[in-house]
Short mmCIF file of C-alpha atoms in Angstrom, two decimals:
data_model
loop_
_atom_site.label_atom_id
_atom_site.label_comp_id
_atom_site.label_asym_id
_atom_site.label_seq_id
_atom_site.Cartn_x
_atom_site.Cartn_y
_atom_site.Cartn_z
CA MET A 25 187.62 -80.57 91.57
CA PRO A 26 187.69 -76.88 89.66
CA TYR A 27 184.45 -75.99 88.05
CA LYS A 28 183.50 -72.37 86.27
CA LEU A 29 179.93 -71.24 85.13
CA THR A 30 179.14 -70.42 82.07
CA SER A 31 175.76 -68.46 81.10
CA ALA A 32 173.40 -69.79 78.38
CA ASP A 33 173.79 -67.13 75.73
CA GLN A 34 177.80 -68.43 76.24
CA THR A 35 179.16 -64.50 76.23
CA LEU A 36 180.19 -64.84 80.27
CA SER A 37 182.78 -67.12 82.09
CA PHE A 38 183.56 -67.58 85.76
CA GLU A 39 185.70 -69.64 87.18
CA LEU A 40 185.30 -70.13 91.02
CA ARG A 41 187.97 -70.17 93.78
CA PRO A 42 188.72 -72.13 96.45
CA GLY A 43 188.63 -69.97 99.86
CA PRO A 44 186.42 -67.64 101.25
CA ALA A 45 182.70 -67.16 99.52
CA GLN A 46 182.16 -65.28 95.39
CA LEU A 47 179.93 -62.67 95.86
CA VAL A 48 177.79 -62.57 92.16
CA GLY A 49 175.56 -58.96 91.67
CA ARG A 50 175.56 -55.94 89.20
CA ALA A 51 178.09 -53.89 91.18
CA PRO A 52 181.32 -54.03 89.15
CA THR A 53 183.10 -54.34 92.54
CA CYS A 54 181.56 -58.11 93.01
CA ASP A 55 183.35 -61.05 91.91
CA PHE A 56 181.29 -62.04 89.29
CA PRO A 57 179.43 -59.04 87.54
CA ILE A 58 177.15 -59.19 86.05
CA ILE A 59 175.34 -56.37 83.90
CA ASP A 60 171.44 -56.97 84.25
CA PRO A 61 168.80 -54.75 85.62
CA THR A 62 166.79 -59.10 87.03
CA ILE A 63 170.36 -58.28 89.31
CA SER A 64 171.09 -56.85 92.55
CA ARG A 65 173.68 -54.66 93.35
CA ARG A 66 174.44 -57.84 95.82
CA HIS A 67 172.64 -60.80 94.50
CA ALA A 68 174.48 -64.06 96.29
CA GLU A 69 177.35 -65.64 97.07
CA ILE A 70 179.24 -69.23 95.65
CA GLU A 71 181.16 -71.19 97.63
CA LEU A 72 182.78 -74.28 96.68
CA ALA A 73 182.10 -77.46 98.97
CA GLU A 74 183.24 -81.27 99.03
CA GLY A 75 181.27 -82.34 95.71
CA GLY A 76 180.02 -79.49 94.76
CA VAL A 77 179.26 -75.51 95.09
CA VAL A 78 177.28 -74.02 98.10
CA VAL A 79 175.39 -71.13 96.86
CA ARG A 80 172.98 -68.45 98.89
CA ASP A 81 171.34 -66.12 97.44
CA LEU A 82 171.54 -62.70 99.49
CA GLY A 83 167.88 -61.13 99.21
CA SER A 84 167.88 -60.16 96.28
CA SER A 85 164.73 -59.14 95.14
CA ASN A 86 164.27 -61.46 91.44
CA GLY A 87 165.47 -64.52 93.43
CA THR A 88 168.05 -67.33 92.83
CA PHE A 89 166.72 -70.61 91.38
CA VAL A 90 169.26 -73.46 91.26
CA ASN A 91 167.15 -76.24 88.42
CA GLY A 92 163.70 -74.14 87.83
CA ALA A 93 163.31 -74.07 91.60
CA ARG A 94 164.60 -70.97 93.68
CA VAL A 95 165.87 -71.17 96.89
CA GLN A 96 167.40 -69.56 99.78
CA ASP A 97 170.66 -72.41 99.79
CA GLY A 98 171.22 -74.86 97.05
CA THR A 99 173.59 -77.36 96.71
CA LEU A 100 174.77 -77.31 92.57
CA ARG A 101 176.08 -80.40 90.65
CA ALA A 102 178.54 -80.23 87.43
CA GLY A 103 175.81 -80.41 84.88
CA ASP A 104 173.45 -77.93 87.37
CA ARG A 105 171.34 -75.06 86.07
CA VAL A 106 171.81 -71.98 88.69
CA THR A 107 169.88 -68.79 87.58
CA PHE A 108 170.04 -65.33 88.93
CA GLY A 109 167.53 -63.19 88.29
CA LYS A 110 166.44 -63.60 84.29
CA VAL A 111 170.37 -64.48 83.50
CA GLU A 112 171.45 -68.15 83.88
CA PHE A 113 174.57 -70.18 84.21
CA SER A 114 175.45 -73.83 83.87
CA LEU A 115 177.66 -75.41 86.03
CA GLU A 116 181.04 -77.15 84.44
CA GLU A 117 182.88 -79.03 85.28
CA ALA A 118 187.10 -76.59 84.68
CA ALA A 119 190.11 -78.22 83.60
CA ALA A 120 192.93 -78.29 86.45
CA ARG A 121 195.35 -75.05 85.48
CA LYS A 122 199.12 -75.95 83.40
CA PRO A 123 201.88 -74.04 84.42
CA ALA A 124 202.07 -70.79 82.93
CA ALA A 125 204.68 -71.17 79.42
CA PRO A 126 206.84 -68.44 78.19
CA PRO A 127 204.97 -65.62 76.13
CA PRO A 128 206.51 -66.36 73.36
CA ALA A 129 207.69 -63.53 71.24
CA GLU A 130 205.20 -61.26 69.67
CA ALA A 131 207.39 -61.93 65.89
CA SER A 132 206.17 -65.32 66.47
CA LEU A 133 202.60 -65.29 67.32
CA PRO A 134 199.51 -66.36 64.12
CA PRO A 135 197.77 -63.51 62.82
CA GLY A 136 195.37 -62.05 64.95
CA ALA A 137 196.22 -63.64 67.61
CA THR A 138 195.86 -61.86 71.28
CA ILE A 139 197.79 -60.46 74.11
CA VAL A 140 197.12 -59.80 77.72
CA ARG A 141 198.57 -58.44 80.20
CA GLN A 142 197.62 -57.33 84.33
CA LEU A 143 199.93 -55.36 86.27
CA PRO A 144 199.13 -55.30 89.40
CA VAL A 145 198.09 -52.23 91.34
CA ARG A 146 197.02 -53.17 94.69
CA GLY A 147 198.86 -51.51 97.47
CA GLN A 148 201.07 -48.86 95.14
CA THR A 149 201.85 -45.98 96.96
CA PRO A 150 201.09 -42.72 94.81
CA ALA A 151 203.22 -40.29 96.03
CA THR A 152 205.41 -42.63 94.60
CA PRO A 153 204.91 -43.35 91.16
CA MET A 154 208.16 -43.53 89.35
CA GLU A 155 208.87 -46.82 90.82
CA ALA A 156 206.15 -48.14 88.67
CA VAL A 157 208.59 -46.91 85.37
CA PRO A 158 210.76 -49.65 84.22
CA ALA A 159 214.56 -49.68 83.89
CA LEU A 160 214.50 -47.62 81.02
CA PRO A 161 217.89 -45.79 78.87
CA ALA A 162 219.55 -43.33 81.74
CA ASP A 163 217.89 -40.03 78.80
CA LYS A 164 214.61 -41.94 78.27
CA SER A 165 214.34 -41.93 82.42
CA ARG A 166 214.57 -38.44 82.37
CA GLU A 167 212.28 -37.54 79.91
CA LYS A 168 210.08 -39.76 81.76
CA LEU A 169 210.43 -38.16 85.08
CA THR A 170 210.28 -34.95 83.93
CA THR A 171 206.73 -35.49 82.92
CA LEU A 172 205.35 -36.77 85.63
CA LEU A 173 207.07 -34.03 87.75
CA GLU A 174 204.98 -31.76 85.62
CA VAL A 175 201.30 -33.26 85.01
CA SER A 176 202.51 -33.48 89.46
CA LYS A 177 202.58 -29.78 89.44
CA GLY A 178 200.04 -29.07 86.93
CA LEU A 179 197.77 -31.50 88.75
CA GLY A 180 198.92 -29.78 91.68
CA ARG A 181 197.14 -26.01 91.16
CA ALA A 182 194.04 -27.34 89.63
CA VAL A 183 191.26 -26.68 92.66
CA ASP A 184 187.94 -28.45 92.12
CA THR A 185 187.06 -31.87 90.65
CA ASP A 186 186.24 -30.82 86.97
CA ALA A 187 189.06 -28.71 85.78
CA ILE A 188 191.20 -32.21 87.76
CA LEU A 189 190.20 -33.63 85.05
CA ASP A 190 190.26 -31.94 82.23
CA LYS A 191 193.63 -31.29 82.78
CA ILE A 192 194.14 -34.82 83.45
CA VAL A 193 192.62 -35.60 79.65
CA GLN A 194 195.10 -32.70 78.33
CA TYR A 195 198.25 -34.61 79.93
CA ALA A 196 196.72 -37.86 78.41
CA TYR A 197 197.34 -37.10 75.14
CA GLN A 198 200.07 -35.03 75.47
CA ILE A 199 202.00 -38.54 77.17
CA LEU A 200 199.98 -41.34 74.60
CA ASP A 201 199.54 -41.94 71.21
CA VAL A 202 195.49 -42.42 71.94
CA ASP A 203 193.11 -42.01 69.97
CA ARG A 204 190.26 -41.44 72.97
CA VAL A 205 190.60 -40.83 76.73
CA ALA A 206 188.22 -41.08 79.28
CA ILE A 207 187.38 -40.91 82.71
CA LEU A 208 184.77 -43.15 84.99
CA LEU A 209 184.13 -42.58 88.56
CA LEU A 210 182.82 -45.00 90.89
CA ASP A 211 179.67 -43.07 92.42
CA GLU A 212 177.93 -43.66 95.93
CA GLN A 213 176.29 -46.95 95.00
CA GLY A 214 179.39 -48.62 93.82
CA GLU A 215 178.73 -48.06 89.78
CA LEU A 216 181.21 -46.26 87.09
CA VAL A 217 179.74 -42.75 86.60
CA PRO A 218 180.70 -41.47 82.65
CA LYS A 219 183.04 -38.09 84.16
CA ILE A 220 184.61 -37.12 80.14
CA SER A 221 185.94 -38.79 77.14
CA ARG A 222 187.79 -36.88 74.94
CA ASP A 223 189.11 -37.69 71.41
CA LYS A 224 192.79 -36.07 70.02
CA ARG A 225 190.49 -32.74 68.79
CA GLY A 226 189.94 -32.15 72.07
CA ALA A 227 185.94 -32.64 71.09
CA ASP A 228 183.19 -34.84 73.57
CA ALA A 229 183.86 -38.79 72.49
CA PRO A 230 180.61 -39.71 73.88
CA ARG A 231 181.04 -43.87 73.19
CA MET A 232 180.62 -45.94 76.20
CA VAL A 233 184.04 -47.24 76.87
CA PRO A 234 183.91 -50.84 77.33
CA GLN A 235 182.00 -52.25 80.62
CA SER A 236 184.42 -55.57 80.79
CA ILE A 237 187.79 -54.07 80.48
CA ALA A 238 186.55 -51.19 82.97
CA ARG A 239 184.22 -53.77 85.39
CA ALA A 240 187.51 -55.79 85.07
CA ALA A 241 189.78 -53.22 86.44
CA VAL A 242 187.44 -52.01 89.19
CA ALA A 243 186.94 -55.50 90.77
CA ASP A 244 191.13 -56.92 90.68
CA LYS A 245 192.57 -53.95 90.63
CA VAL A 246 194.45 -54.53 88.66
CA ALA A 247 196.18 -52.26 84.82
CA ILE A 248 194.96 -53.88 81.95
CA LEU A 249 197.04 -53.53 78.66
CA SER A 250 195.15 -55.32 75.29
CA ASP A 251 197.01 -55.37 72.67
CA ASN A 252 193.92 -55.99 70.39
CA ALA A 253 190.98 -55.82 71.94
CA GLY A 254 188.09 -57.08 69.47
CA GLU A 255 189.02 -60.49 69.94
CA ASP A 256 190.37 -60.72 73.85
CA THR A 257 188.60 -63.42 75.03
CA ARG A 258 188.01 -61.94 78.51
CA PHE A 259 186.96 -59.01 77.56
CA GLY A 260 184.11 -59.78 74.81
CA GLY A 261 181.42 -56.93 75.46
CA GLN A 262 179.47 -56.22 72.63
CA SER A 263 180.62 -52.73 72.54
CA VAL A 264 184.69 -53.50 71.90
CA VAL A 265 183.52 -54.85 68.88
CA LEU A 266 180.57 -52.43 67.57
CA GLN A 267 182.90 -49.66 68.50
CA GLN A 268 185.51 -51.68 66.74
CA VAL A 269 188.13 -50.76 69.65
CA ARG A 270 191.25 -52.57 68.26
CA SER A 271 194.23 -51.32 71.39
CA ALA A 272 193.72 -50.51 75.43
CA ILE A 273 194.63 -49.29 78.18
CA CYS A 274 192.53 -49.80 81.38
CA THR A 275 194.18 -48.84 85.15
CA PRO A 276 192.24 -48.09 88.46
CA LEU A 277 192.74 -44.79 89.63
CA ILE A 278 193.52 -45.95 93.10
CA GLY A 279 193.23 -43.26 96.77
CA SER A 280 193.83 -43.52 100.11
CA GLU A 281 193.34 -46.87 102.13
CA ASP A 282 193.56 -48.66 98.85
CA ARG A 283 190.34 -47.22 97.49
CA VAL A 284 189.52 -47.15 94.08
CA LEU A 285 187.64 -43.88 92.23
CA GLY A 286 187.68 -45.31 88.69
CA VAL A 287 189.25 -45.96 85.67
CA ILE A 288 191.75 -44.28 83.42
CA TYR A 289 191.02 -45.62 79.59
CA VAL A 290 192.65 -45.20 76.61
CA ASP A 291 192.26 -46.88 73.35
CA ASN A 292 192.79 -46.88 69.91
CA VAL A 293 189.79 -47.91 66.73
CA SER A 294 192.97 -47.65 63.79
CA THR A 295 195.88 -49.50 64.74
CA THR A 296 195.79 -53.23 66.69
CA HIS A 297 199.24 -53.99 69.63
CA ARG A 298 200.26 -49.88 69.62
CA PHE A 299 200.52 -49.17 73.10
CA THR A 300 203.75 -51.72 74.48
CA ASP A 301 204.38 -52.39 78.77
CA ASP A 302 205.95 -48.81 79.05
CA ASP A 303 202.63 -47.33 77.80
CA LEU A 304 201.43 -49.39 80.29
CA ASP A 305 203.49 -48.91 83.36
CA PHE A 306 203.94 -45.53 82.14
CA VAL A 307 200.15 -45.62 82.16
CA VAL A 308 200.16 -46.48 85.88
CA ALA A 309 202.33 -44.09 87.19
CA PHE A 310 200.61 -40.99 85.72
CA ALA A 311 197.34 -42.73 87.02
CA GLY A 312 198.85 -43.17 90.35
CA ILE A 313 199.16 -39.14 90.65
CA ALA A 314 195.75 -38.46 89.08
CA ALA A 315 194.52 -39.74 91.32
CA VAL A 316 195.69 -38.42 94.45
CA ALA A 317 195.04 -35.08 92.49
CA ILE A 318 191.13 -36.30 92.52
CA GLU A 319 191.26 -37.40 95.86
CA ASN A 320 192.19 -33.64 97.76
CA SER A 321 190.44 -32.25 95.63
CA GLN A 322 186.97 -34.63 96.64
CA PHE A 323 187.73 -33.85 100.40
CA ALA A 324 188.34 -29.89 99.59
CA GLU A 325 184.81 -30.09 97.82
CA ARG A 326 182.96 -31.64 100.59
CA ILE A 327 185.27 -29.63 103.14
CA ARG A 328 183.66 -25.88 101.39
CA ARG A 329 180.36 -28.21 101.03
CA GLU A 330 180.38 -28.69 105.05
CA THR A 331 181.99 -25.78 106.03
CA LEU A 332 178.70 -23.98 104.03
CA ALA A 333 175.90 -25.83 105.58
CA ARG A 334 177.42 -25.43 108.48
CA SER A 335 177.42 -21.55 108.79
CA ASN A 336 173.76 -22.20 107.48
CA PHE A 337 172.17 -24.63 109.39
CA GLU A 338 173.88 -22.27 112.88
CA ARG A 339 171.57 -19.42 111.75
CA TYR A 340 169.11 -22.03 113.34
CA PHE A 341 170.99 -24.64 115.21
CA THR A 342 172.99 -24.71 117.63
CA PRO A 343 176.24 -25.13 116.84
CA GLN A 344 176.43 -29.07 117.71
CA LEU A 345 174.23 -30.20 116.96
CA ALA A 346 174.88 -27.83 113.05
CA GLN A 347 177.96 -30.01 113.11
CA ARG A 348 176.40 -32.74 113.21
CA ILE A 349 173.28 -32.19 110.58
CA ALA A 350 176.00 -30.85 108.46
CA THR A 351 178.32 -34.02 108.00
CA SER A 352 175.42 -35.90 107.31
CA ALA A 353 174.67 -37.63 104.32
CA GLY A 354 171.18 -36.11 103.01
CA ALA A 355 171.38 -33.43 105.48
CA SER A 356 170.61 -31.34 102.59
CA ARG A 357 167.71 -33.24 100.29
CA LEU A 358 164.95 -32.15 100.25
CA GLY A 359 161.74 -34.49 101.95
CA GLY A 360 161.68 -35.61 105.04
CA ASP A 361 159.70 -37.43 108.04
CA LYS A 362 157.28 -37.26 110.83
CA ARG A 363 158.78 -36.60 114.24
CA LYS A 364 157.15 -35.89 117.38
CA VAL A 365 158.56 -32.22 118.06
CA ALA A 366 156.95 -28.81 120.79
CA VAL A 367 156.73 -26.19 119.30
CA LEU A 368 156.90 -22.49 120.64
CA PHE A 369 155.36 -19.23 118.88
CA SER A 370 156.33 -16.12 120.97
CA ASP A 371 154.81 -12.72 119.26
CA ILE A 372 155.64 -8.99 120.81
CA ARG A 373 151.93 -7.38 122.11
CA GLY A 374 151.04 -3.90 120.65
CA PHE A 375 154.00 -3.89 117.74
CA THR A 376 152.85 -2.52 114.71
CA PRO A 377 151.20 0.70 116.78
CA LEU A 378 154.81 0.93 118.21
CA SER A 379 156.23 0.51 114.92
CA GLU A 380 154.61 3.62 113.65
CA THR A 381 155.80 5.78 116.46
CA MET A 382 160.13 4.76 115.65
CA ASN A 383 162.27 5.48 113.42
CA PRO A 384 163.30 2.76 110.75
CA ASP A 385 166.77 2.67 113.12
CA ALA A 386 165.59 2.41 116.27
CA MET A 387 162.69 0.23 115.83
CA ALA A 388 165.69 -2.01 113.97
CA ARG A 389 168.26 -1.69 116.75
CA LEU A 390 165.50 -2.54 119.27
CA LEU A 391 164.28 -5.81 117.59
CA SER A 392 167.94 -6.75 116.70
CA GLU A 393 168.23 -6.81 120.41
CA TYR A 394 165.21 -8.22 120.73
CA PHE A 395 165.73 -11.21 118.41
CA THR A 396 168.98 -11.99 119.93
CA GLU A 397 168.35 -12.57 123.37
CA MET A 398 165.27 -14.26 121.66
CA VAL A 399 167.38 -16.73 120.06
CA ASP A 400 170.36 -17.03 122.23
CA CYS A 401 167.04 -18.56 125.01
CA VAL A 402 166.66 -20.98 122.08
CA PHE A 403 169.90 -21.87 121.48
CA ARG A 404 170.23 -22.20 125.97
CA HIS A 405 167.98 -24.78 125.90
CA GLU A 406 169.12 -27.00 122.99
CA GLY A 407 166.61 -25.84 120.30
CA THR A 408 165.90 -24.87 116.94
CA LEU A 409 165.08 -21.71 115.34
CA ASP A 410 163.05 -22.18 112.54
CA LYS A 411 162.35 -18.90 111.28
CA PHE A 412 161.13 -15.32 112.42
CA ILE A 413 157.73 -14.67 110.78
CA GLY A 414 157.31 -10.71 110.82
CA ASP A 415 157.68 -9.88 114.89
CA ALA A 416 157.06 -13.54 115.59
CA VAL A 417 159.56 -16.05 116.48
CA MET A 418 158.80 -19.53 115.82
CA ALA A 419 161.44 -22.35 117.41
CA GLN A 420 161.46 -25.89 117.75
CA TRP A 421 162.51 -28.88 119.36
CA GLY A 422 162.85 -32.43 117.98
CA ALA A 423 163.98 -32.73 114.77
CA PRO A 424 165.65 -33.35 113.42
CA ILE A 425 167.61 -34.80 116.45
CA GLY A 426 164.68 -35.36 119.05
CA ASP A 427 164.97 -36.68 123.02
CA PRO A 428 162.99 -37.11 125.48
CA LEU A 429 163.12 -33.65 127.59
CA ASP A 430 162.71 -32.03 124.04
CA PRO A 431 158.85 -31.13 126.11
CA ASP A 432 161.34 -29.65 129.06
CA LYS A 433 163.49 -27.81 127.14
CA ALA A 434 161.41 -26.28 125.48
CA VAL A 435 159.05 -25.31 128.28
CA ARG A 436 162.23 -23.47 129.98
CA ALA A 437 163.62 -21.47 127.06
CA ALA A 438 159.66 -20.47 126.55
CA MET A 439 160.29 -18.79 131.05
CA ASP A 440 163.99 -17.67 130.78
CA MET A 441 162.21 -16.01 127.92
CA MET A 442 160.36 -14.15 129.12
CA ARG A 443 162.94 -13.51 132.18
CA GLU A 444 164.92 -12.07 129.69
CA LEU A 445 162.24 -9.92 127.87
CA ASP A 446 162.05 -7.80 131.79
CA LYS A 447 166.18 -7.56 131.33
CA LEU A 448 165.87 -5.88 127.90
CA ASN A 449 163.04 -3.92 129.03
CA ALA A 450 164.27 -3.04 132.28
CA ARG A 451 167.72 -1.51 130.29
CA TRP A 452 165.58 0.08 127.55
CA LYS A 453 163.32 2.49 130.35
CA ALA A 454 166.42 3.07 132.09
CA GLU A 455 167.84 4.29 128.38
CA GLU A 456 164.40 6.54 127.94
CA ARG A 457 164.03 3.57 124.99
CA PRO A 458 160.05 1.42 124.18
CA THR A 459 159.51 -1.52 126.29
CA LEU A 460 158.14 -4.67 124.91
CA GLU A 461 155.56 -7.26 126.30
CA ILE A 462 155.17 -11.00 124.27
CA GLY A 463 152.91 -13.61 124.12
CA ILE A 464 153.89 -17.71 123.73
CA GLY A 465 152.18 -20.76 123.07
CA LEU A 466 153.49 -24.14 123.40
CA ASN A 467 152.02 -27.60 121.92
CA PHE A 468 153.57 -31.29 120.99
CA GLY A 469 152.98 -34.24 119.04
CA ASP A 470 153.66 -34.73 115.44
CA ALA A 471 154.64 -32.85 112.56
CA PHE A 472 156.28 -33.45 109.59
CA ALA A 473 160.03 -32.06 109.28
CA GLY A 474 162.45 -31.94 106.71
CA ASN A 475 163.94 -29.95 103.82
CA ILE A 476 161.23 -27.86 102.24
CA GLY A 477 161.29 -25.80 99.03
CA SER A 478 162.95 -26.47 95.61
CA GLU A 479 166.63 -27.32 95.07
CA LYS A 480 167.71 -23.54 94.46
CA ARG A 481 166.40 -22.53 98.07
CA LEU A 482 166.25 -25.08 100.98
CA GLU A 483 164.19 -24.67 104.42
CA PHE A 484 164.45 -27.01 107.13
CA THR A 485 160.66 -26.37 108.99
CA VAL A 486 157.85 -28.53 110.75
CA ILE A 487 154.89 -27.69 109.35
CA GLY A 488 151.04 -29.74 110.34
CA ASP A 489 148.88 -29.29 112.93
CA THR A 490 150.44 -29.80 115.61
CA VAL A 491 152.53 -25.95 114.69
CA ASN A 492 148.49 -24.74 113.74
CA THR A 493 148.04 -24.84 116.79
CA ALA A 494 150.96 -23.15 118.74
CA SER A 495 151.03 -21.04 116.53
CA ARG A 496 147.18 -19.95 117.52
CA LEU A 497 147.50 -20.34 120.68
CA CYS A 498 149.54 -17.85 120.80
CA GLY A 499 147.71 -15.17 119.98
CA ALA A 500 145.74 -16.13 121.88
CA ALA A 501 147.69 -15.30 124.81
CA GLY A 502 147.83 -12.12 126.56
CA PRO A 503 151.58 -9.69 127.33
CA ARG A 504 153.24 -11.90 129.99
CA GLU A 505 151.48 -15.08 129.36
CA ILE A 506 152.91 -18.18 128.54
CA LEU A 507 150.26 -20.82 127.30
CA ILE A 508 150.41 -24.33 126.65
CA THR A 509 148.28 -27.84 125.56
CA GLU A 510 147.17 -30.45 127.55
CA SER A 511 148.86 -32.99 124.69
CA MET A 512 152.30 -30.59 125.36
CA ARG A 513 151.39 -30.40 129.09
CA GLN A 514 151.08 -34.87 129.81
CA ALA A 515 154.49 -34.43 127.75
CA LEU A 516 156.31 -33.47 130.37
CA SER A 517 157.97 -34.70 132.80
CA ASP A 518 159.44 -32.05 135.62
CA LYS A 519 156.41 -29.82 134.93
CA PRO A 520 156.45 -26.01 136.19
CA PRO A 521 153.34 -24.06 138.47
CA LEU A 522 150.21 -24.73 136.28
CA GLU A 523 146.67 -22.59 136.48
CA GLU A 524 144.51 -23.48 133.50
CA ARG A 525 141.92 -21.73 131.45
CA PRO A 526 138.97 -21.55 130.23
CA PRO A 527 138.92 -23.91 127.53
CA LEU A 528 139.74 -21.41 124.02
CA GLU A 529 137.97 -22.14 121.16
CA LEU A 530 140.15 -22.11 117.72
CA LYS A 531 140.89 -21.93 114.62
CA GLY A 532 140.57 -25.75 112.98
CA LYS A 533 139.33 -27.44 115.81
CA SER A 534 135.76 -28.68 116.34
CA GLN A 535 136.47 -28.62 119.91
CA PRO A 536 137.77 -26.71 122.62
CA VAL A 537 141.34 -27.08 123.24
CA PRO A 538 142.28 -26.67 126.76
CA VAL A 539 145.12 -24.98 128.20
CA PHE A 540 147.26 -24.12 131.11
CA ARG A 541 148.69 -21.04 131.93
CA ILE A 542 152.55 -21.40 132.79
CA VAL A 543 153.18 -19.44 136.49
CA VAL A 544 155.80 -18.22 136.59
#
């Protein structure tokens, strides 16, 4: 028995098909898209069953109701009411489909008749757009082929997405006699976002694209020609009527792997039956080329972003970790989370008096050699360089990606830093240059880790009491001394030789802090 769902206000009607369950939700890619704030993106599933229809809620925020009772799973029969969020439908028996009759000639159509043609674009290969162009006289085919080739070359020269969208609109006006051209692209949440809308004068045309038409093109992956959109029963949205849309073409932009990128929409508000089948076929071929150009520009922009992000991250992270972070979604997003981290601070002892005795160039060269070796030690043990603070180095292990051996790696890095500094000092002494001594402090515990700053300037860092304690412990360390806290000692799986020191009074701590010195 065929069924259909009809909304209480009679504005929406969906026919249920036999086979797999059909998805109800706010996303335009759903089988039954319902644009209402009380509907979840994936709200419920509906499936034909013997004797009725099964409805299953998919964890929606505002629930699914059968005859007023909220259900997780329910069965509907003809005459029952089902409510998704606050949008109510009734289940009705649908008349069996009759075999499709050949369409009457346009000349015999009564005034105001509606013609809707759908040209499937699923599975088309954008690289061969001329396959979509129908048989035409030779001179007309050559003209269309020439136009499409020019479009392909012109779009290929554009570098960023905005420039490509602008060129697509320009070419559309060269190809078709239309009042408006608009392009909408799908965002990460699957919502259609307006990107550009222009009238034939080149001015912005902010009128809304009829969502009923755009959603149908995306959901079914078909190109749609409506000769009289205002009277088209499939597209009865208020925006069609309010904007006095007469004739419209909407075709999806389909990229690789049959992925819908968005839609191209053109319309006329002046004359009905303006567009022809040839126009529809040509727009489909044009959209195939446009989709390739848009997708290539999106790939190029993503590569540029990842390259820039990776080059920035590699200043602070090991190359392998930088690659993982740069390709992660939201890597450059504000905010963060609480994580267990091992924090290391190292500081040069007596740096200020030393800097007063050296000229700037000699000091810059000395610090450059010193910092290079210290950062190499951090990276060698898979740590993250957090920042330089004057002559101090701050590093951490555990964010954004942690490991159970982070405390051990931090301690090994500290011991490595002492050994590398001994080598530097031996070379500097032979070159009759000043030598350096450092103190190091380490701590382990909870810290806030994430991108801190503004949208224009972000800094990945860790903050909190764990970090402050490590810094103050570093300040209390003498030359060639590595101090760790009790929490750091307990976190070590492979403890080096340790020497207990008297507890230290540290700023911000109400009780003396137990401290251990690593014997190196």
